[in-house]
XYZ file of C-alpha atoms in Angstrom:
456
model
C 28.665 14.488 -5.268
C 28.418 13.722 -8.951
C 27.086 10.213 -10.332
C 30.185 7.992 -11.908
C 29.641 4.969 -13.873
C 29.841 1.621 -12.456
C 32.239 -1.187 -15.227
C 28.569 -2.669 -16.236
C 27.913 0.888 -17.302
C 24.910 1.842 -14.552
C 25.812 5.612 -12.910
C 26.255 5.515 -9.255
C 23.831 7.448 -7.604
C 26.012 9.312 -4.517
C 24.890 9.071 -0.926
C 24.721 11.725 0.929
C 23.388 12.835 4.552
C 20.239 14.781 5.570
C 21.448 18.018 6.174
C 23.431 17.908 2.709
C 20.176 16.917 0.861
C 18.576 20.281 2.625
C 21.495 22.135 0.995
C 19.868 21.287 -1.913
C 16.819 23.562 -1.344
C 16.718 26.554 -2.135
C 14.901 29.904 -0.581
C 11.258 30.246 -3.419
C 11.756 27.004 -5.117
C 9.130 24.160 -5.546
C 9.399 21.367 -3.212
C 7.870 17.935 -4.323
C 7.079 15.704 -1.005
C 5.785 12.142 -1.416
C 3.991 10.215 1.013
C 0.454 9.723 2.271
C -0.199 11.294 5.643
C 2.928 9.903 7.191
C 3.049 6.996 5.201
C 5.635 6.470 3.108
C 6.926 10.534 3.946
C 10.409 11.467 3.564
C 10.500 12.873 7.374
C 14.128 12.816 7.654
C 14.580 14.794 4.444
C 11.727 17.260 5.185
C 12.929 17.792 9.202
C 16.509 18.392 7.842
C 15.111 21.034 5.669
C 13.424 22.641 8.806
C 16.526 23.110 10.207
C 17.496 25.440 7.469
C 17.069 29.534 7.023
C 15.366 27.946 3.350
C 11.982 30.311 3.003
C 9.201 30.929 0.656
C 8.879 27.536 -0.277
C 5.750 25.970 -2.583
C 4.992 22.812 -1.191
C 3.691 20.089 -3.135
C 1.751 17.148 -1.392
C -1.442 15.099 -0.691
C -1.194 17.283 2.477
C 1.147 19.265 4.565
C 1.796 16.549 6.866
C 0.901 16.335 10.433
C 1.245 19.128 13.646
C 4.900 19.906 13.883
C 5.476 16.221 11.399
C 7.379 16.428 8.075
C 5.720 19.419 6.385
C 3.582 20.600 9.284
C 7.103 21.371 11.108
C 8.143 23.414 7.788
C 4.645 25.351 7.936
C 5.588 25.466 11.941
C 8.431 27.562 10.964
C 6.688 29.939 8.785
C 9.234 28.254 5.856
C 6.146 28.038 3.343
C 4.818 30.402 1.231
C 1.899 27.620 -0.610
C 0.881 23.975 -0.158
C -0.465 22.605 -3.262
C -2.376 19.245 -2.377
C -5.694 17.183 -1.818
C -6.525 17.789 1.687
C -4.815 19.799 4.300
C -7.245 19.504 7.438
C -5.838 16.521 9.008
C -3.323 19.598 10.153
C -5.095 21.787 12.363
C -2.066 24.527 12.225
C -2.337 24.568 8.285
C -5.965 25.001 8.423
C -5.307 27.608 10.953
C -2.309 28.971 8.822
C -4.932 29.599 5.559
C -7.685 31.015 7.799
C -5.133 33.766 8.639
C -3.355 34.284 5.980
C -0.193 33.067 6.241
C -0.441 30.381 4.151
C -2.031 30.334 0.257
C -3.280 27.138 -0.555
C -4.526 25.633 -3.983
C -6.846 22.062 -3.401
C -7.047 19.775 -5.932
C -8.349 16.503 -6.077
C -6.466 13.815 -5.419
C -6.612 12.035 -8.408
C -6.238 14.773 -10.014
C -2.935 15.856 -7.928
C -1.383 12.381 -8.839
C -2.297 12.590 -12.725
C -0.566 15.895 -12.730
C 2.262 14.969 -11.294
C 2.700 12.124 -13.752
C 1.811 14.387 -16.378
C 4.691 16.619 -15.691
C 7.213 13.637 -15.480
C 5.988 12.426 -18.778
C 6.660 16.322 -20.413
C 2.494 16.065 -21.340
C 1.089 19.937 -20.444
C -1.637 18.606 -18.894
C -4.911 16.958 -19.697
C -9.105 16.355 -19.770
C -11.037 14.920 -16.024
C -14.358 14.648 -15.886
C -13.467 15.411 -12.004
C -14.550 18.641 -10.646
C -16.744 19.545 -13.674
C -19.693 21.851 -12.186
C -17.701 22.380 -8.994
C -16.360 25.404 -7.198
C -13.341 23.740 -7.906
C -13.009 23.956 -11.111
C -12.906 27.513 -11.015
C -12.013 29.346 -14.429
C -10.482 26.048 -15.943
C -10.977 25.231 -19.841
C -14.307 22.832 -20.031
C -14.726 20.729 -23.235
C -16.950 17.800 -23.926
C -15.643 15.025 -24.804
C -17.154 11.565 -26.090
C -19.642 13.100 -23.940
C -18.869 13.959 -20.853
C -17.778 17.444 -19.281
C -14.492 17.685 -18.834
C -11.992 20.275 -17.117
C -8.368 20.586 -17.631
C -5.964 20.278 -15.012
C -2.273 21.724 -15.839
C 1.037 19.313 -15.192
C 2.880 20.016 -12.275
C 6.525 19.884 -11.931
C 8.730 20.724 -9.293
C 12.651 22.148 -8.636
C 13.021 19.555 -5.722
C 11.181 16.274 -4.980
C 11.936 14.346 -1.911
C 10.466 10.860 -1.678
C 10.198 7.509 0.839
C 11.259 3.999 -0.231
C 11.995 0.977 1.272
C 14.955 -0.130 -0.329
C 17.330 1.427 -3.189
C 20.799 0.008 -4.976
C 23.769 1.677 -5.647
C 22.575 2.792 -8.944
C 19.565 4.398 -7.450
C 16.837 1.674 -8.054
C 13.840 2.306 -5.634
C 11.188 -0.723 -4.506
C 8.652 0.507 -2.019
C 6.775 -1.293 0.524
C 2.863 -1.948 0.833
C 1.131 0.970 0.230
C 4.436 3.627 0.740
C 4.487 4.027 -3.529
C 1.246 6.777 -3.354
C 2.609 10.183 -4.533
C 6.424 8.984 -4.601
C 6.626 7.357 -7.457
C 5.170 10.300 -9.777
C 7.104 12.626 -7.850
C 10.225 10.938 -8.714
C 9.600 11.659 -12.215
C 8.510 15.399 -11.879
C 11.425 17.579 -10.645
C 14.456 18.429 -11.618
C 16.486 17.158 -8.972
C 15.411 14.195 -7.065
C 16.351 12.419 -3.303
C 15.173 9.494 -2.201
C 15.494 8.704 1.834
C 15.424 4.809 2.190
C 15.494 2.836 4.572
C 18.663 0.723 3.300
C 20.890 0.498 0.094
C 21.985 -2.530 -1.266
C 24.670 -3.348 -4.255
C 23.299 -3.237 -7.641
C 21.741 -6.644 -8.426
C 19.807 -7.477 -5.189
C 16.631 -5.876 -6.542
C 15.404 -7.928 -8.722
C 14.633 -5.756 -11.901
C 10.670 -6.613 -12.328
C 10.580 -5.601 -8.483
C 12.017 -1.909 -9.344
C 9.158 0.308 -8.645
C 11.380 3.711 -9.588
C 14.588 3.016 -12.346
C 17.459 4.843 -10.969
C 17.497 7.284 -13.799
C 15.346 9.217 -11.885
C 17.017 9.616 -8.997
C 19.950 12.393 -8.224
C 21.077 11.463 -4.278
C 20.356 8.777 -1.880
C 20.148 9.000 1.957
C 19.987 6.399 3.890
C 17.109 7.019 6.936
C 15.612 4.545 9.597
C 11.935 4.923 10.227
C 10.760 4.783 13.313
C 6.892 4.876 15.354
C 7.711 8.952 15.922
C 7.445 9.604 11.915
C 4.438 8.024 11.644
C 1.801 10.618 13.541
C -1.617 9.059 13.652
C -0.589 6.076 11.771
C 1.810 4.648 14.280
C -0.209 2.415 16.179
C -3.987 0.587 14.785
C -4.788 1.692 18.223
C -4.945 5.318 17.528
C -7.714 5.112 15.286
C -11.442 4.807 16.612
C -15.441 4.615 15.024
C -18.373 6.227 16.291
C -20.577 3.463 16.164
C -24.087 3.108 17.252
C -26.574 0.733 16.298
C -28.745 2.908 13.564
C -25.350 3.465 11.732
C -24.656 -0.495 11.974
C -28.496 -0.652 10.400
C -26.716 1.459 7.809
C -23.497 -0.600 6.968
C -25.533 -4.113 6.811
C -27.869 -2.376 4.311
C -25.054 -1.176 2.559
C -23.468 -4.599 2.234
C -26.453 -6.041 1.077
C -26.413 -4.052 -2.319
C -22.470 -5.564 -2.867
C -21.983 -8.633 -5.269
C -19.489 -11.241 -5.242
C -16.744 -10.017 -7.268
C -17.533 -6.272 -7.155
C -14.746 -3.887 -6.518
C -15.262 -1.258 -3.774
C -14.190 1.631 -2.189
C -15.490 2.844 0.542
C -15.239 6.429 1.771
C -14.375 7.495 5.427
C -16.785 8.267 8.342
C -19.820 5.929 8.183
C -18.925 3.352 5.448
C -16.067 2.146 6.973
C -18.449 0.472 9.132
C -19.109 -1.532 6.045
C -15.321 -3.365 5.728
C -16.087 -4.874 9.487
C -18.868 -6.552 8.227
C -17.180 -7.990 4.517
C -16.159 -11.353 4.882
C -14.395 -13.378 2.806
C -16.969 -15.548 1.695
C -19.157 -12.516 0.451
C -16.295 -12.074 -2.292
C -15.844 -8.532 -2.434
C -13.026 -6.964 -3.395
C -12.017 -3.736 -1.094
C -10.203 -1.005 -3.043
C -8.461 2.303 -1.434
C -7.466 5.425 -3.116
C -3.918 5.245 -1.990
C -3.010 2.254 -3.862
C -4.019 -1.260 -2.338
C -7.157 -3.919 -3.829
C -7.872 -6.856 -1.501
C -8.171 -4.565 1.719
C -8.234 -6.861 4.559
C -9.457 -6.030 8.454
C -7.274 -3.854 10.648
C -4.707 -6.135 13.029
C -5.902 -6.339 16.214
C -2.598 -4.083 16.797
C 0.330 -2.872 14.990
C 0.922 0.392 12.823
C 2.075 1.673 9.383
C 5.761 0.046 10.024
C 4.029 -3.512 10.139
C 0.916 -2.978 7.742
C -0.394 -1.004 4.725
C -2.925 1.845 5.583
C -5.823 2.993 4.155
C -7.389 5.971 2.445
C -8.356 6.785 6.615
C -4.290 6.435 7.282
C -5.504 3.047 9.753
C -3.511 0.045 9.334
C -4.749 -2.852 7.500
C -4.239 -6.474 6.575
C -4.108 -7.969 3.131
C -6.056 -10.241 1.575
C -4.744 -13.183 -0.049
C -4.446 -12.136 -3.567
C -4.264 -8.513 -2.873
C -2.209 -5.784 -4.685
C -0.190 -2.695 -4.112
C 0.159 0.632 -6.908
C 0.811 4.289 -6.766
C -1.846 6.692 -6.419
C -2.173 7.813 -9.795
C -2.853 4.479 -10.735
C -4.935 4.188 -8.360
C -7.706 7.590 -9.678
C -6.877 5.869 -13.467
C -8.717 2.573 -11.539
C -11.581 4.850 -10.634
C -11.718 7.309 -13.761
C -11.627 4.795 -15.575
C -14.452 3.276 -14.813
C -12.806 -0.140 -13.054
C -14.278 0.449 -9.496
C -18.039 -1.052 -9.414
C -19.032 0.746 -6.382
C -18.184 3.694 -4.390
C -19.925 3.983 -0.495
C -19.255 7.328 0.733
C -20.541 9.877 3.253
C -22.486 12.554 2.671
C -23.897 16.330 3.749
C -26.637 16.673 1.384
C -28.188 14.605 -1.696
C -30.793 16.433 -4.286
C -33.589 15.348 -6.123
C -31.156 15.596 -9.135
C -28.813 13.275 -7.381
C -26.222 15.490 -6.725
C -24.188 15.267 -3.640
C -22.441 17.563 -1.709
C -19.939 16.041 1.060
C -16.605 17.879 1.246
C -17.337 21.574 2.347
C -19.764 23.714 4.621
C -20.182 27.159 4.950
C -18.022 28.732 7.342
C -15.198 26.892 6.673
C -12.089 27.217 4.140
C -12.507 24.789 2.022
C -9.138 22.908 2.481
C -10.025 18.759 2.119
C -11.599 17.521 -0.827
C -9.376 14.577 -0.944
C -10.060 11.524 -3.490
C -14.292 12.131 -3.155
C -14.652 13.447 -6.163
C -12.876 11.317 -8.321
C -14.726 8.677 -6.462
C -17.912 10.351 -7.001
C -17.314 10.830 -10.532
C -15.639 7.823 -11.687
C -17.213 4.752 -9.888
C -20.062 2.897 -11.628
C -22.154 2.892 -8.828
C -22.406 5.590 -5.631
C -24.291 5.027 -2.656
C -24.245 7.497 0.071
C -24.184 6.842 3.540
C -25.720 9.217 6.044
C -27.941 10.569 8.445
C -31.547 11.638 7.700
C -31.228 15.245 9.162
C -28.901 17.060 11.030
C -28.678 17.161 14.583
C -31.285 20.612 14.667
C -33.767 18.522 12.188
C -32.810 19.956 8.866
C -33.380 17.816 6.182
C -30.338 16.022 4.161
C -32.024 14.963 1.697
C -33.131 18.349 -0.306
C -34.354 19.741 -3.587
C -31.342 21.487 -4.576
C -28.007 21.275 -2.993
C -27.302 24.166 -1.646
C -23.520 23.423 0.128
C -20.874 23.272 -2.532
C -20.934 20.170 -5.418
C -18.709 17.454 -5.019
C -20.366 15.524 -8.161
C -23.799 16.225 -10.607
C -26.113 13.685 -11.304
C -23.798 10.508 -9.849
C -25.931 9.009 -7.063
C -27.492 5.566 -7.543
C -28.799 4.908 -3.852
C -29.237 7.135 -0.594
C -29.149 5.030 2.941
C -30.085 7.065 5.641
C -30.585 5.710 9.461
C -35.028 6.109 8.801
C -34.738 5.611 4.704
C -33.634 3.700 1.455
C -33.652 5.732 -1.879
C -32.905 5.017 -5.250
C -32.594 7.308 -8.464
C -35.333 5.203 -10.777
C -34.937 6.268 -14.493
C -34.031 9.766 -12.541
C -36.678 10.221 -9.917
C -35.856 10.164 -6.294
C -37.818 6.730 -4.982
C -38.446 5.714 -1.354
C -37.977 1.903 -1.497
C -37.469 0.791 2.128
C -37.591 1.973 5.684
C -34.828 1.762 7.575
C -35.751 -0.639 11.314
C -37.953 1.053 13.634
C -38.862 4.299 11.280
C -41.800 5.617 9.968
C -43.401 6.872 6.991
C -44.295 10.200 8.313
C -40.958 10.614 10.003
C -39.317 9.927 6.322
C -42.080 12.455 5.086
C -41.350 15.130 7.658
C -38.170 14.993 7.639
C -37.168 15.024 3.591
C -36.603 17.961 2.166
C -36.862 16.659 -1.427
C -40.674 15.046 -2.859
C -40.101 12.206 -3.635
C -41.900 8.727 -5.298
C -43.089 6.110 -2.641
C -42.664 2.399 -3.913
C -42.792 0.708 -0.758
């Protein structure tokens, strides 16, 4: 199974089966898995593997899959010892599996995740985020100011094994993804030491065309050659599968939302309430939908159809592209948002403080096992308006002093939309600016936590 050189002096990257790309693996090593969700996942590698005695395994993903899918069948097993990723409670059984003990789990953001993985491909040690600065976490890392801002530093990661998704490879081990199925694959291509790509076909050397090479082939060790079907695809199989609470004060929310986005601005907006927001974007309001996993020009979701037919979003619903949109890996994707290129991030939110501090990924009780892409969002978008309710369900305000459930950014909140209130940070100070159709002023007084300025 060794590569030979082809006459126009490209190696040969060997095919091989499944099961013979499980061989590979090896009891305590570190185990690379692209994909996002389901999307763009190596299943046939990972369910090959799962049919193995292979144990003690780190696994190294934006999650660990889905219930008995790809890694979720590994955890299943009891075949891992640690999941290393961005957000592991779209599994119920890993969530479980950390609760109990069975499984140790490092989060990281997901930005974060993909720099680090392209870090370690690109033999850097690590580097400088402003993500996570003031957070739980950031834990014990190194902090250091830099041209002003906080900063934390996140190690590379590498791994012994990396199994990836693409569309289509050559015989020379070329890889060209489709829609948004680059995410975590194409960094983890680079970051291991040994390197299979499942594709869906392999084609002679030459019918790529080389600007449409998304992975060279000197990356790659072993190809096997895998059909996807709906079955791999979990919760992203079908646009049918995936469903909004919607009532009408959250709809007050979304249109009040939209009205603070410009023509040309690029968004992103977060799951749970502001996805309420893309339903109402036209295209003549000339906004520009961006998602974490690697797609700008977000269209609507098909009227039906799944993840073999469309891209998906950061939500793992299939979408349609705009005219003029774009595809990218994820890490290119958080150096969008870090780097300042995103104009306006909508998200969700469990508390906002008088500091304009927001809290939206953890509450007490609960391991805190899905922080996802919110805080690079949080931190790196030039403009964050939160989305949510006024109180919770018992009356407690949302809106508070101090945060008091753990940080997912300091001091990054333009604009708080609640279903009774508008706010806006003015040169710092919380401001009431607007209430929301059919509120009050008392019921915005009684039920904020915070004191705030009225400039009604």
């Amino acid at each position: 199974m060794t590569a030979t050189a082809t006459p126009a002096g490209l190696k040969h990257v060997p095919v091989i089966t499944a099961p013979e790309a499980a061989a590979l693996v090896k009891s305590g090593q570190t185990l690379l898995v692209g994909g996002f969700g389901m999307t763009g996942n190596p299943v046939h590698l990972v369910h090959a593997l799962a049919e193995t005695d292979v144990r003690d395994l780190t696994y190294v993903a934006n999650n660990v899959g889905e219930a008995g899918l790809s890694g979720g069948r590994l955890l299943r097993n009891g075949q891992l010892k640690k999941a290393i990723g961005s957000f592991f409670t779209s599994n119920r059984e890993a969530v479980a599996a950390a609760q109990e003990g069975r499984l140790e789990v490092q989060l990281i953001p997901q930005g974060s995740l993909a720099e680090a993985l392209r870090a370690g491909g690109a033999g850097i040690g690590g580097f400088y985020t402003p993500t996570a600065t003031g957070t739980v976490i950031a834990g014990d890392a190194d902090v250091r100011v830099l041209n002003g801002r906080e900063m934390v530093f996140v190690p590379a990661l590498r791994g012994d094994v990396a199994f990836v998704r693409a569309w289509r490879a050559d015989e020379a081990g070329n890889l060209q993804y489709r829609l948004t199925e680059q995410n975590f694959n194409r960094a983890m291509a680079t970051a291991a030491d040994l390197v299979v790509a499942e594709v869906e076909e392999i084609v002679p050397v030459g019918t790529i065309p080389p600007e449409q090479v998304h992975t060279p082939g000197l990356y790659v060790d072993y190809l096997v050659q895998a059909t996807l079907t709906a079955d791999a695809l979990g919760s992203s199989a079908d646009v049918k599968g995936s469903s909004k609470k919607v009532d009408e004060a959250r709809m007050h929310m979304a249109r009040r939302a939209l009205a603070e986005l410009r023509r040309g601005d690029v968004v992103n907006l977060g799951i749970g309430i502001p996805t309420l927001v893309a339903d109402l974007i036209t295209p003549e309001h000339g906004v520009n939908l961006h998602t974490e996993n690697g797609m700008l020009g977000v269209g609507p979701a098909p009227e039906q159809g799944g993840a073999l037919d469309y891209p998906v979003n950061a939500g793992k619903i299939p979408v349609t592209a705009l005219p003029g949109a774009s595809y990218f890996d994820s890490a290119d994707s958080f150096g969008m948002i870090r780097g300042g290129h995103v104009d306006v991030a909508v998200m969700g939110g469990l508390q906002v403080d008088a500091h304009a501090n927001l809290a939206n990924w953890a509450v007490p009780g609960k391991p805190l096992l899905g922080v996802g892409g919110a805080m690079d969002l949080a931190s790196g978008a030039r403009r964050l308006i939160v989305l949510m309710t006024h109180t919770d369900p018992d009356g407690t305000p949302k809106v508070v002093p101090e945060c008091t459930l753990p940080l997912t950014s300091r001091g990054a909140v333009s604009m708080i939309i609640t279903d009774r209130a508008v706010f806006e940070f003015r040169e710092g100070t919380l401001t009431l600016t607007e209430l929301m159709p059919g509120a009050t002023l008392d019921e915005v007084r009684a039920g904020t936590g915070a004191p705030f300025v009225e400039a009604l």
